[in-house]
PDB file of C-alpha atoms (C1' of nucleotides) in Angstrom:
ATOM      1  CA  MET A 221       0.000   0.000   0.000  1.00 63.00           C
ATOM      2  CA  THR A 222       1.742   3.157  -1.211  1.00 70.00           C
ATOM      3  CA  ASN A 223       1.411   6.585   0.351  1.00 72.00           C
ATOM      4  CA  GLN A 224      -0.412   7.774  -2.715  1.00 75.00           C
ATOM      5  CA  HIS A 225      -3.041   5.093  -2.241  1.00 81.00           C
ATOM      6  CA  GLN A 226      -3.359   5.960   1.426  1.00 84.00           C
ATOM      7  CA  LEU A 227      -3.956   9.589   0.571  1.00 85.00           C
ATOM      8  CA  GLN A 228      -6.467   8.564  -2.055  1.00 88.00           C
ATOM      9  CA  LEU A 229      -8.338   6.434   0.478  1.00 92.00           C
ATOM     10  CA  ASP A 230      -8.282   9.315   2.957  1.00 94.00           C
ATOM     11  CA  ARG A 231      -9.889  11.582   0.405  1.00 95.00           C
ATOM     12  CA  VAL A 232     -12.421   9.044  -0.811  1.00 96.00           C
ATOM     13  CA  PHE A 233     -13.654   8.151   2.646  1.00 97.00           C
ATOM     14  CA  HIS A 234     -13.706  11.770   3.647  1.00 96.00           C
ATOM     15  CA  ALA A 235     -15.677  12.630   0.534  1.00 97.00           C
ATOM     16  CA  LEU A 236     -18.228   9.928   1.342  1.00 97.00           C
ATOM     17  CA  GLY A 237     -18.579  11.216   4.890  1.00 96.00           C
ATOM     18  CA  ASP A 238     -21.071  13.847   3.863  1.00 96.00           C
ATOM     19  CA  PRO A 239     -24.718  13.299   2.944  1.00 96.00           C
ATOM     20  CA  THR A 240     -24.709  15.816   0.106  1.00 97.00           C
ATOM     21  CA  ARG A 241     -21.747  14.178  -1.546  1.00 97.00           C
ATOM     22  CA  ARG A 242     -23.128  10.679  -1.060  1.00 97.00           C
ATOM     23  CA  ALA A 243     -26.368  11.859  -2.677  1.00 97.00           C
ATOM     24  CA  VAL A 244     -24.376  13.106  -5.647  1.00 97.00           C
ATOM     25  CA  VAL A 245     -22.624   9.756  -5.967  1.00 97.00           C
ATOM     26  CA  ARG A 246     -25.986   7.998  -5.854  1.00 95.00           C
ATOM     27  CA  ARG A 247     -27.398  10.323  -8.472  1.00 96.00           C
ATOM     28  CA  LEU A 248     -24.432   9.840 -10.771  1.00 95.00           C
ATOM     29  CA  GLY A 249     -24.921   6.104 -10.434  1.00 93.00           C
ATOM     30  CA  GLN A 250     -27.991   6.588 -12.646  1.00 92.00           C
ATOM     31  CA  GLY A 251     -25.899   8.350 -15.264  1.00 93.00           C
ATOM     32  CA  PRO A 252     -24.042  11.592 -16.001  1.00 95.00           C
ATOM     33  CA  ALA A 253     -25.525  14.953 -15.101  1.00 97.00           C
ATOM     34  CA  SER A 254     -24.793  18.653 -15.310  1.00 98.00           C
ATOM     35  CA  VAL A 255     -23.916  20.891 -12.371  1.00 98.00           C
ATOM     36  CA  GLY A 256     -27.401  22.380 -12.428  1.00 97.00           C
ATOM     37  CA  GLU A 257     -29.174  19.014 -12.441  1.00 97.00           C
ATOM     38  CA  LEU A 258     -27.009  17.777  -9.611  1.00 98.00           C
ATOM     39  CA  ALA A 259     -27.509  20.919  -7.551  1.00 98.00           C
ATOM     40  CA  ARG A 260     -31.285  21.254  -7.955  1.00 97.00           C
ATOM     41  CA  PRO A 261     -32.366  18.793  -5.206  1.00 96.00           C
ATOM     42  CA  HIS A 262     -30.098  20.425  -2.647  1.00 96.00           C
ATOM     43  CA  LYS A 263     -31.208  23.674  -1.103  1.00 92.00           C
ATOM     44  CA  MET A 264     -27.803  25.235  -0.934  1.00 97.00           C
ATOM     45  CA  ALA A 265     -26.105  28.116  -2.716  1.00 97.00           C
ATOM     46  CA  LEU A 266     -24.473  26.991  -5.936  1.00 98.00           C
ATOM     47  CA  PRO A 267     -20.911  27.903  -4.931  1.00 98.00           C
ATOM     48  CA  SER A 268     -21.284  25.855  -1.739  1.00 98.00           C
ATOM     49  CA  PHE A 269     -22.540  22.930  -3.736  1.00 98.00           C
ATOM     50  CA  MET A 270     -19.697  23.222  -6.168  1.00 98.00           C
ATOM     51  CA  GLN A 271     -17.218  22.796  -3.360  1.00 98.00           C
ATOM     52  CA  HIS A 272     -18.698  19.369  -2.830  1.00 98.00           C
ATOM     53  CA  LEU A 273     -18.312  18.564  -6.508  1.00 98.00           C
ATOM     54  CA  ALA A 274     -14.720  19.752  -6.294  1.00 97.00           C
ATOM     55  CA  ALA A 275     -14.095  17.443  -3.327  1.00 97.00           C
ATOM     56  CA  LEU A 276     -15.539  14.515  -5.259  1.00 97.00           C
ATOM     57  CA  GLU A 277     -13.437  15.319  -8.285  1.00 97.00           C
ATOM     58  CA  LYS A 278     -10.273  15.835  -6.257  1.00 95.00           C
ATOM     59  CA  CYS A 279     -10.465  12.318  -4.839  1.00 95.00           C
ATOM     60  CA  GLY A 280     -11.221  10.896  -8.264  1.00 95.00           C
ATOM     61  CA  LEU A 281     -14.710   9.594  -7.493  1.00 95.00           C
ATOM     62  CA  VAL A 282     -16.036  11.748 -10.286  1.00 96.00           C
ATOM     63  CA  ARG A 283     -14.914  13.383 -13.485  1.00 96.00           C
ATOM     64  CA  SER A 284     -16.234  16.335 -15.409  1.00 97.00           C
ATOM     65  CA  ARG A 285     -16.055  17.822 -18.858  1.00 96.00           C
ATOM     66  CA  LYS A 286     -17.286  21.146 -20.026  1.00 96.00           C
ATOM     67  CA  VAL A 287     -19.064  21.547 -23.334  1.00 96.00           C
ATOM     68  CA  GLY A 288     -20.319  24.998 -24.179  1.00 95.00           C
ATOM     69  CA  ARG A 289     -21.393  26.438 -20.866  1.00 96.00           C
ATOM     70  CA  VAL A 290     -22.501  23.139 -19.386  1.00 97.00           C
ATOM     71  CA  ARG A 291     -20.215  21.006 -17.261  1.00 98.00           C
ATOM     72  CA  THR A 292     -21.179  17.354 -17.091  1.00 97.00           C
ATOM     73  CA  TYR A 293     -20.142  15.039 -14.289  1.00 97.00           C
ATOM     74  CA  ARG A 294     -19.830  11.275 -14.449  1.00 95.00           C
ATOM     75  CA  LEU A 295     -19.006   8.648 -11.864  1.00 94.00           C
ATOM     76  CA  GLN A 296     -15.555   7.083 -11.815  1.00 92.00           C
ATOM     77  CA  PRO A 297     -15.568   3.504 -10.542  1.00 89.00           C
ATOM     78  CA  LYS A 298     -11.973   2.875  -9.499  1.00 90.00           C
ATOM     79  CA  PRO A 299     -11.739   4.839  -6.248  1.00 92.00           C
ATOM     80  CA  LEU A 300     -15.065   3.495  -5.051  1.00 91.00           C
ATOM     81  CA  LYS A 301     -13.830  -0.006  -5.716  1.00 91.00           C
ATOM     82  CA  ALA A 302     -10.576   0.701  -3.902  1.00 92.00           C
ATOM     83  CA  ALA A 303     -12.469   1.864  -0.823  1.00 93.00           C
ATOM     84  CA  GLU A 304     -14.782  -1.112  -1.011  1.00 93.00           C
ATOM     85  CA  LYS A 305     -11.781  -3.390  -1.318  1.00 93.00           C
ATOM     86  CA  TRP A 306     -10.261  -1.962   1.832  1.00 93.00           C
ATOM     87  CA  MET A 307     -13.430  -2.640   3.801  1.00 92.00           C
ATOM     88  CA  VAL A 308     -13.941  -6.124   2.414  1.00 91.00           C
ATOM     89  CA  GLU A 309     -10.355  -6.988   3.293  1.00 91.00           C
ATOM     90  CA  GLN A 310     -10.793  -5.669   6.809  1.00 91.00           C
ATOM     91  CA  ARG A 311     -13.920  -7.694   7.297  1.00 88.00           C
ATOM     92  CA  ALA A 312     -12.283 -10.780   5.866  1.00 86.00           C
ATOM     93  CA  LEU A 313      -9.391 -10.521   8.313  1.00 87.00           C
ATOM     94  CA  TRP A 314     -11.714  -9.886  11.180  1.00 85.00           C
ATOM     95  CA  GLU A 315     -13.982 -12.801  10.339  1.00 83.00           C
ATOM     96  CA  ARG A 316     -11.067 -15.129   9.815  1.00 80.00           C
ATOM     97  CA  ARG A 317      -9.897 -14.296  13.304  1.00 78.00           C
ATOM     98  CA  LEU A 318     -13.308 -14.992  14.748  1.00 71.00           C
ATOM     99  CA  ASP A 319     -13.333 -18.339  12.948  1.00 65.00           C
ATOM    100  CA  ARG A 320     -10.016 -19.261  14.512  1.00 68.00           C
ATOM    101  CA  LEU A 321     -11.391 -18.160  17.851  1.00 63.00           C
ATOM    102  CA  ASP A 322     -14.417 -20.395  17.341  1.00 59.00           C
ATOM    103  CA  ASP A 323     -12.141 -23.324  16.558  1.00 60.00           C
ATOM    104  CA  TYR A 324     -10.178 -22.615  19.664  1.00 57.00           C
ATOM    105  CA  LEU A 325     -13.226 -22.423  21.875  1.00 58.00           C
ATOM    106  CA  LEU A 326     -14.581 -25.580  20.296  1.00 57.00           C
ATOM    107  CA  GLN A 327     -11.367 -27.426  21.041  1.00 63.00           C
ATOM    108  CA  MET A 328     -11.488 -26.231  24.632  1.00 56.00           C
ATOM    109  CA  LYS A 329     -15.010 -27.549  24.923  1.00 54.00           C
ATOM    110  CA  GLU A 330     -14.091 -30.908  23.408  1.00 58.00           C
ATOM    111  CA  SER A 331     -11.090 -31.364  25.629  1.00 58.00           C
ATOM    112  CA  GLU A 332     -13.314 -30.901  28.665  1.00 56.00           C
ATOM    113  CA  THR A 333     -15.050 -34.210  28.000  1.00 51.00           C
TER     114      THR A 333
ATOM    115  CA  MET B  92     -32.792   4.956   5.121  1.00 63.00           C
ATOM    116  CA  THR B  93     -33.457   6.903   8.325  1.00 71.00           C
ATOM    117  CA  ASN B  94     -31.728  10.086   9.357  1.00 72.00           C
ATOM    118  CA  GLN B  95     -30.023   8.210  12.155  1.00 74.00           C
ATOM    119  CA  HIS B  96     -28.494   5.796   9.678  1.00 81.00           C
ATOM    120  CA  GLN B  97     -27.394   8.668   7.495  1.00 84.00           C
ATOM    121  CA  LEU B  98     -25.669  10.307  10.425  1.00 85.00           C
ATOM    122  CA  GLN B  99     -24.081   7.005  11.348  1.00 89.00           C
ATOM    123  CA  LEU B 100     -22.760   6.606   7.793  1.00 92.00           C
ATOM    124  CA  ASP B 101     -21.435  10.168   7.872  1.00 93.00           C
ATOM    125  CA  ARG B 102     -19.494   9.414  11.004  1.00 95.00           C
ATOM    126  CA  VAL B 103     -18.227   6.030   9.893  1.00 96.00           C
ATOM    127  CA  PHE B 104     -16.936   7.290   6.563  1.00 97.00           C
ATOM    128  CA  HIS B 105     -15.464  10.328   8.189  1.00 96.00           C
ATOM    129  CA  ALA B 106     -13.772   8.138  10.798  1.00 97.00           C
ATOM    130  CA  LEU B 107     -12.256   5.981   8.065  1.00 97.00           C
ATOM    131  CA  GLY B 108     -10.979   9.050   6.236  1.00 96.00           C
ATOM    132  CA  ASP B 109      -7.887   9.237   8.407  1.00 96.00           C
ATOM    133  CA  PRO B 110      -4.843   6.970   8.202  1.00 96.00           C
ATOM    134  CA  THR B 111      -4.345   6.791  11.965  1.00 97.00           C
ATOM    135  CA  ARG B 112      -7.906   5.648  12.507  1.00 97.00           C
ATOM    136  CA  ARG B 113      -7.790   3.162   9.664  1.00 97.00           C
ATOM    137  CA  ALA B 114      -4.609   1.741  11.166  1.00 97.00           C
ATOM    138  CA  VAL B 115      -6.417   1.312  14.473  1.00 97.00           C
ATOM    139  CA  VAL B 116      -9.255  -0.508  12.756  1.00 97.00           C
ATOM    140  CA  ARG B 117      -6.756  -2.785  11.016  1.00 95.00           C
ATOM    141  CA  ARG B 118      -4.976  -3.451  14.281  1.00 96.00           C
ATOM    142  CA  LEU B 119      -8.202  -4.245  16.087  1.00 95.00           C
ATOM    143  CA  GLY B 120      -9.035  -6.683  13.324  1.00 93.00           C
ATOM    144  CA  GLN B 121      -6.340  -8.887  14.846  1.00 92.00           C
ATOM    145  CA  GLY B 122      -8.003  -8.723  18.241  1.00 93.00           C
ATOM    146  CA  PRO B 123      -8.675  -6.394  21.169  1.00 95.00           C
ATOM    147  CA  ALA B 124      -5.972  -4.091  22.513  1.00 97.00           C
ATOM    148  CA  SER B 125      -5.375  -1.502  25.208  1.00 98.00           C
ATOM    149  CA  VAL B 126      -5.003   2.231  24.628  1.00 98.00           C
ATOM    150  CA  GLY B 127      -1.269   1.961  25.151  1.00 97.00           C
ATOM    151  CA  GLU B 128      -0.815  -0.899  22.707  1.00 97.00           C
ATOM    152  CA  LEU B 129      -2.872   0.905  20.105  1.00 98.00           C
ATOM    153  CA  ALA B 130      -1.029   4.169  20.575  1.00 98.00           C
ATOM    154  CA  ARG B 131       2.525   2.809  20.546  1.00 97.00           C
ATOM    155  CA  PRO B 132       3.033   2.596  16.747  1.00 96.00           C
ATOM    156  CA  HIS B 133       1.850   6.170  16.249  1.00 96.00           C
ATOM    157  CA  LYS B 134       4.232   8.969  17.059  1.00 92.00           C
ATOM    158  CA  MET B 135       1.670  11.327  18.453  1.00 96.00           C
ATOM    159  CA  ALA B 136       0.879  12.679  21.918  1.00 97.00           C
ATOM    160  CA  LEU B 137      -1.464  10.384  23.790  1.00 98.00           C
ATOM    161  CA  PRO B 138      -4.311  12.891  24.139  1.00 98.00           C
ATOM    162  CA  SER B 139      -4.253  13.489  20.392  1.00 98.00           C
ATOM    163  CA  PHE B 140      -4.385   9.783  19.776  1.00 98.00           C
ATOM    164  CA  MET B 141      -7.256   9.383  22.192  1.00 98.00           C
ATOM    165  CA  GLN B 142      -9.315  11.809  20.175  1.00 98.00           C
ATOM    166  CA  HIS B 143      -9.070   9.343  17.310  1.00 98.00           C
ATOM    167  CA  LEU B 144     -10.223   6.528  19.565  1.00 98.00           C
ATOM    168  CA  ALA B 145     -13.103   8.716  20.691  1.00 97.00           C
ATOM    169  CA  ALA B 146     -14.076   9.356  17.074  1.00 97.00           C
ATOM    170  CA  LEU B 147     -14.044   5.627  16.362  1.00 97.00           C
ATOM    171  CA  GLU B 148     -16.137   4.901  19.407  1.00 97.00           C
ATOM    172  CA  LYS B 149     -18.594   7.693  18.694  1.00 95.00           C
ATOM    173  CA  CYS B 150     -19.463   6.228  15.316  1.00 95.00           C
ATOM    174  CA  GLY B 151     -19.730   2.748  16.802  1.00 95.00           C
ATOM    175  CA  LEU B 152     -16.839   1.180  14.892  1.00 96.00           C
ATOM    176  CA  VAL B 153     -15.241   0.288  18.179  1.00 96.00           C
ATOM    177  CA  ARG B 154     -16.135  -0.366  21.797  1.00 96.00           C
ATOM    178  CA  SER B 155     -14.132  -0.127  24.968  1.00 97.00           C
ATOM    179  CA  ARG B 156     -14.255  -1.361  28.526  1.00 96.00           C
ATOM    180  CA  LYS B 157     -12.080  -0.344  31.408  1.00 97.00           C
ATOM    181  CA  VAL B 158     -10.746  -2.912  33.865  1.00 97.00           C
ATOM    182  CA  GLY B 159      -8.456  -1.643  36.594  1.00 96.00           C
ATOM    183  CA  ARG B 160      -6.533   1.153  34.958  1.00 97.00           C
ATOM    184  CA  VAL B 161      -6.465  -0.452  31.519  1.00 98.00           C
ATOM    185  CA  ARG B 162      -9.035   0.350  28.858  1.00 98.00           C
ATOM    186  CA  THR B 163      -9.422  -2.284  26.186  1.00 97.00           C
ATOM    187  CA  TYR B 164     -10.812  -1.607  22.722  1.00 97.00           C
ATOM    188  CA  ARG B 165     -12.462  -4.107  20.402  1.00 95.00           C
ATOM    189  CA  LEU B 166     -13.802  -3.860  16.882  1.00 94.00           C
ATOM    190  CA  GLN B 167     -17.543  -3.657  16.310  1.00 92.00           C
ATOM    191  CA  PRO B 168     -18.637  -5.183  13.011  1.00 89.00           C
ATOM    192  CA  LYS B 169     -22.036  -3.637  12.325  1.00 90.00           C
ATOM    193  CA  PRO B 170     -21.102  -0.110  11.260  1.00 92.00           C
ATOM    194  CA  LEU B 171     -18.340  -1.389   9.026  1.00 91.00           C
ATOM    195  CA  LYS B 172     -20.815  -3.708   7.372  1.00 91.00           C
ATOM    196  CA  ALA B 173     -23.318  -0.872   6.973  1.00 91.00           C
ATOM    197  CA  ALA B 174     -20.728   1.238   5.193  1.00 93.00           C
ATOM    198  CA  GLU B 175     -19.667  -1.679   3.038  1.00 93.00           C
ATOM    199  CA  LYS B 176     -23.297  -2.321   2.180  1.00 93.00           C
ATOM    200  CA  TRP B 177     -23.750   1.240   1.017  1.00 93.00           C
ATOM    201  CA  MET B 178     -20.767   0.955  -1.320  1.00 92.00           C
ATOM    202  CA  VAL B 179     -21.740  -2.432  -2.665  1.00 92.00           C
ATOM    203  CA  GLU B 180     -25.233  -1.161  -3.387  1.00 91.00           C
ATOM    204  CA  GLN B 181     -23.866   1.864  -5.177  1.00 91.00           C
ATOM    205  CA  ARG B 182     -21.636  -0.258  -7.314  1.00 88.00           C
ATOM    206  CA  ALA B 183     -24.448  -2.668  -8.060  1.00 86.00           C
ATOM    207  CA  LEU B 184     -26.695   0.138  -9.283  1.00 87.00           C
ATOM    208  CA  TRP B 185     -23.905   1.618 -11.308  1.00 85.00           C
ATOM    209  CA  GLU B 186     -22.986  -1.684 -12.925  1.00 83.00           C
ATOM    210  CA  ARG B 187     -26.600  -2.520 -13.661  1.00 80.00           C
ATOM    211  CA  ARG B 188     -26.865   0.751 -15.514  1.00 78.00           C
ATOM    212  CA  LEU B 189     -23.759   0.002 -17.534  1.00 71.00           C
ATOM    213  CA  ASP B 190     -25.214  -3.403 -18.388  1.00 64.00           C
ATOM    214  CA  ARG B 191     -28.382  -1.799 -19.677  1.00 68.00           C
ATOM    215  CA  LEU B 192     -26.244   0.619 -21.631  1.00 64.00           C
ATOM    216  CA  ASP B 193     -24.367  -2.283 -23.146  1.00 60.00           C
ATOM    217  CA  ASP B 194     -27.636  -3.917 -24.122  1.00 61.00           C
ATOM    218  CA  TYR B 195     -28.764  -0.681 -25.672  1.00 59.00           C
ATOM    219  CA  LEU B 196     -25.582  -0.234 -27.653  1.00 59.00           C
ATOM    220  CA  LEU B 197     -25.747  -3.845 -28.715  1.00 58.00           C
ATOM    221  CA  GLN B 198     -29.291  -3.399 -29.998  1.00 65.00           C
ATOM    222  CA  MET B 199     -28.218  -0.303 -31.892  1.00 58.00           C
ATOM    223  CA  LYS B 200     -25.454  -2.283 -33.480  1.00 56.00           C
ATOM    224  CA  GLU B 201     -27.748  -5.148 -34.398  1.00 60.00           C
ATOM    225  CA  SER B 202     -30.369  -2.900 -35.891  1.00 60.00           C
ATOM    226  CA  GLU B 203     -27.712  -1.474 -38.192  1.00 57.00           C
ATOM    227  CA  THR B 204     -27.461  -4.713 -40.100  1.00 51.00           C
TER     228      THR B 204
ATOM    229  C1'  DT C  94     -26.548  43.623 -29.682  1.00 91.91           C
ATOM    230  C1'  DC C  95     -28.717  42.488 -25.534  1.00 91.91           C
ATOM    231  C1'  DC C  96     -30.352  39.345 -22.239  1.00 91.91           C
ATOM    232  C1'  DA C  97     -30.682  35.057 -19.927  1.00 91.91           C
ATOM    233  C1'  DT C  98     -28.388  30.880 -18.626  1.00 91.91           C
ATOM    234  C1'  DA C  99     -24.797  28.183 -16.477  1.00 91.91           C
ATOM    235  C1'  DC C 100     -21.203  28.289 -14.071  1.00 91.91           C
ATOM    236  C1'  DT C 101     -17.028  30.471 -11.699  1.00 91.91           C
ATOM    237  C1'  DT C 102     -14.206  33.423  -8.703  1.00 91.91           C
ATOM    238  C1'  DA C 103     -13.387  36.099  -4.668  1.00 91.91           C
ATOM    239  C1'  DG C 104     -13.884  36.940  -0.140  1.00 91.91           C
ATOM    240  C1'  DG C 105     -15.842  36.518   4.387  1.00 91.91           C
ATOM    241  C1'  DC C 106     -17.295  34.086   8.540  1.00 91.91           C
ATOM    242  C1'  DA C 107     -18.538  30.445  12.108  1.00 91.91           C
ATOM    243  C1'  DT C 108     -17.537  26.135  13.536  1.00 91.91           C
ATOM    244  C1'  DA C 109     -14.991  21.718  13.509  1.00 91.91           C
ATOM    245  C1'  DT C 110     -10.746  19.179  13.444  1.00 91.91           C
ATOM    246  C1'  DG C 111      -6.390  17.666  14.876  1.00 91.91           C
ATOM    247  C1'  DA C 112      -2.419  18.513  17.042  1.00 91.91           C
ATOM    248  C1'  DC C 113       0.110  20.072  21.362  1.00 91.91           C
ATOM    249  C1'  DT C 114       1.481  20.791  26.644  1.00 91.91           C
ATOM    250  C1'  DA C 115       0.518  20.679  31.403  1.00 91.91           C
ATOM    251  C1'  DA C 116      -1.668  19.017  35.024  1.00 91.91           C
ATOM    252  C1'  DC C 117      -4.604  15.558  37.054  1.00 91.91           C
ATOM    253  C1'  DC C 118      -6.718  10.792  38.807  1.00 91.91           C
ATOM    254  C1'  DA C 119      -6.639   6.007  39.993  1.00 91.91           C
ATOM    255  C1'  DA C 120      -4.713   1.581  40.218  1.00 91.91           C
ATOM    256  C1'  DC C 121      -0.699  -1.327  41.201  1.00 91.91           C
ATOM    257  C1'  DA C 122       3.872  -2.479  43.122  1.00 91.91           C
ATOM    258  C1'  DC C 123       7.057  -1.926  46.575  1.00 91.91           C
TER     259       DC C 123
ATOM    260  C1'  DG D 194       2.633   5.817  51.572  1.00 91.91           C
ATOM    261  C1'  DT D 195       5.485   6.803  47.692  1.00 91.91           C
ATOM    262  C1'  DG D 196       6.465   6.212  43.187  1.00 91.91           C
ATOM    263  C1'  DT D 197       5.162   4.376  38.631  1.00 91.91           C
ATOM    264  C1'  DT D 198       2.114   3.135  35.155  1.00 91.91           C
ATOM    265  C1'  DG D 199      -1.954   3.912  32.233  1.00 91.91           C
ATOM    266  C1'  DG D 200      -5.146   6.802  31.093  1.00 91.91           C
ATOM    267  C1'  DT D 201      -7.887  11.290  31.389  1.00 91.91           C
ATOM    268  C1'  DT D 202      -9.079  16.365  31.480  1.00 91.91           C
ATOM    269  C1'  DA D 203      -8.381  21.055  30.447  1.00 91.91           C
ATOM    270  C1'  DG D 204      -6.922  24.563  27.684  1.00 91.91           C
ATOM    271  C1'  DT D 205      -4.501  26.482  23.605  1.00 91.91           C
ATOM    272  C1'  DC D 206      -3.678  27.050  18.813  1.00 91.91           C
ATOM    273  C1'  DA D 207      -3.457  26.661  13.644  1.00 91.91           C
ATOM    274  C1'  DT D 208      -5.677  25.059   9.919  1.00 91.91           C
ATOM    275  C1'  DA D 209      -9.588  23.067   7.348  1.00 91.91           C
ATOM    276  C1'  DT D 210     -14.454  22.821   6.298  1.00 91.91           C
ATOM    277  C1'  DG D 211     -18.820  24.325   4.902  1.00 91.91           C
ATOM    278  C1'  DC D 212     -21.720  27.686   4.310  1.00 91.91           C
ATOM    279  C1'  DC D 213     -22.878  32.362   2.528  1.00 91.91           C
ATOM    280  C1'  DT D 214     -23.229  36.770  -0.750  1.00 91.91           C
ATOM    281  C1'  DA D 215     -21.663  39.534  -4.456  1.00 91.91           C
ATOM    282  C1'  DA D 216     -19.678  40.048  -8.534  1.00 91.91           C
ATOM    283  C1'  DG D 217     -17.582  38.105 -12.794  1.00 91.91           C
ATOM    284  C1'  DT D 218     -17.124  35.250 -17.278  1.00 91.91           C
ATOM    285  C1'  DA D 219     -18.636  32.949 -21.180  1.00 91.91           C
ATOM    286  C1'  DT D 220     -22.067  30.820 -24.150  1.00 91.91           C
ATOM    287  C1'  DG D 221     -26.323  30.690 -26.614  1.00 91.91           C
ATOM    288  C1'  DG D 222     -30.582  32.637 -28.278  1.00 91.91           C
ATOM    289  C1'  DA D 223     -33.760  36.410 -29.962  1.00 91.91           C
TER     290       DA D 223
END
DNA sequence: TCCATACTTAGGCATATGACTAACCAACAC
DNA sequence: GTGTTGGTTAGTCATATGCCTAAGTATGGA
């Protein structure tokens, strides 16, 4: 695990730690959308909302392209997968340990007889 | 999805958005540990480190119990699973959409002939 | 050309975060 | 009971975050 990846994970998790930004990720799961479309459901000044978009783009969860005066955002799968991977790995380790613990306790129980 | 759950997710993701706290989670995956044990690998004043533990406990990722003068922390699986679930769901939606898109493009291609 | 649309930039402000030191308890261990 | 260990509280400080308003830019349409 390189430092770069660590920093990336930091940013991704931090980005997801906000309901507005998670809502944006959910929305973009349905397909690309413009700044205006994304902002509409959130009662928040546009510049404030754009900071959230910037955070999402900075951590790579999202990409944008401007055509004419419209900027369109789309979801980017890799960072989400990386974060998911981290959690799945953690859980795997944790569960493996509990399995070993079960074995151990089982052996204890058997050796009682 | 209740507001409570939202808030919980906010806190969990935020908690994971810090390398020190992720390291603690990884460490606790191996089994419970005391404050001192957890703190040792991190060159940071103890009170600073304890703030991280507090953050982890506040979002439910971790629980602690004090016996004598030693406080022992253990991992708590539920919130981690909740966060993982959110991500898996997101990815599922996103991939389903891409599948439909593939179908669509495929149909376009077929109708060309 | 003139106006509306769709963002963008600049700047300000309150609160939250993350780190520190210093001083403080509460159990052991002698 | 005196000192040591393990943790806790209190208080300070710098920076980051998240929101706002006001003003600016650039595109597209009439």
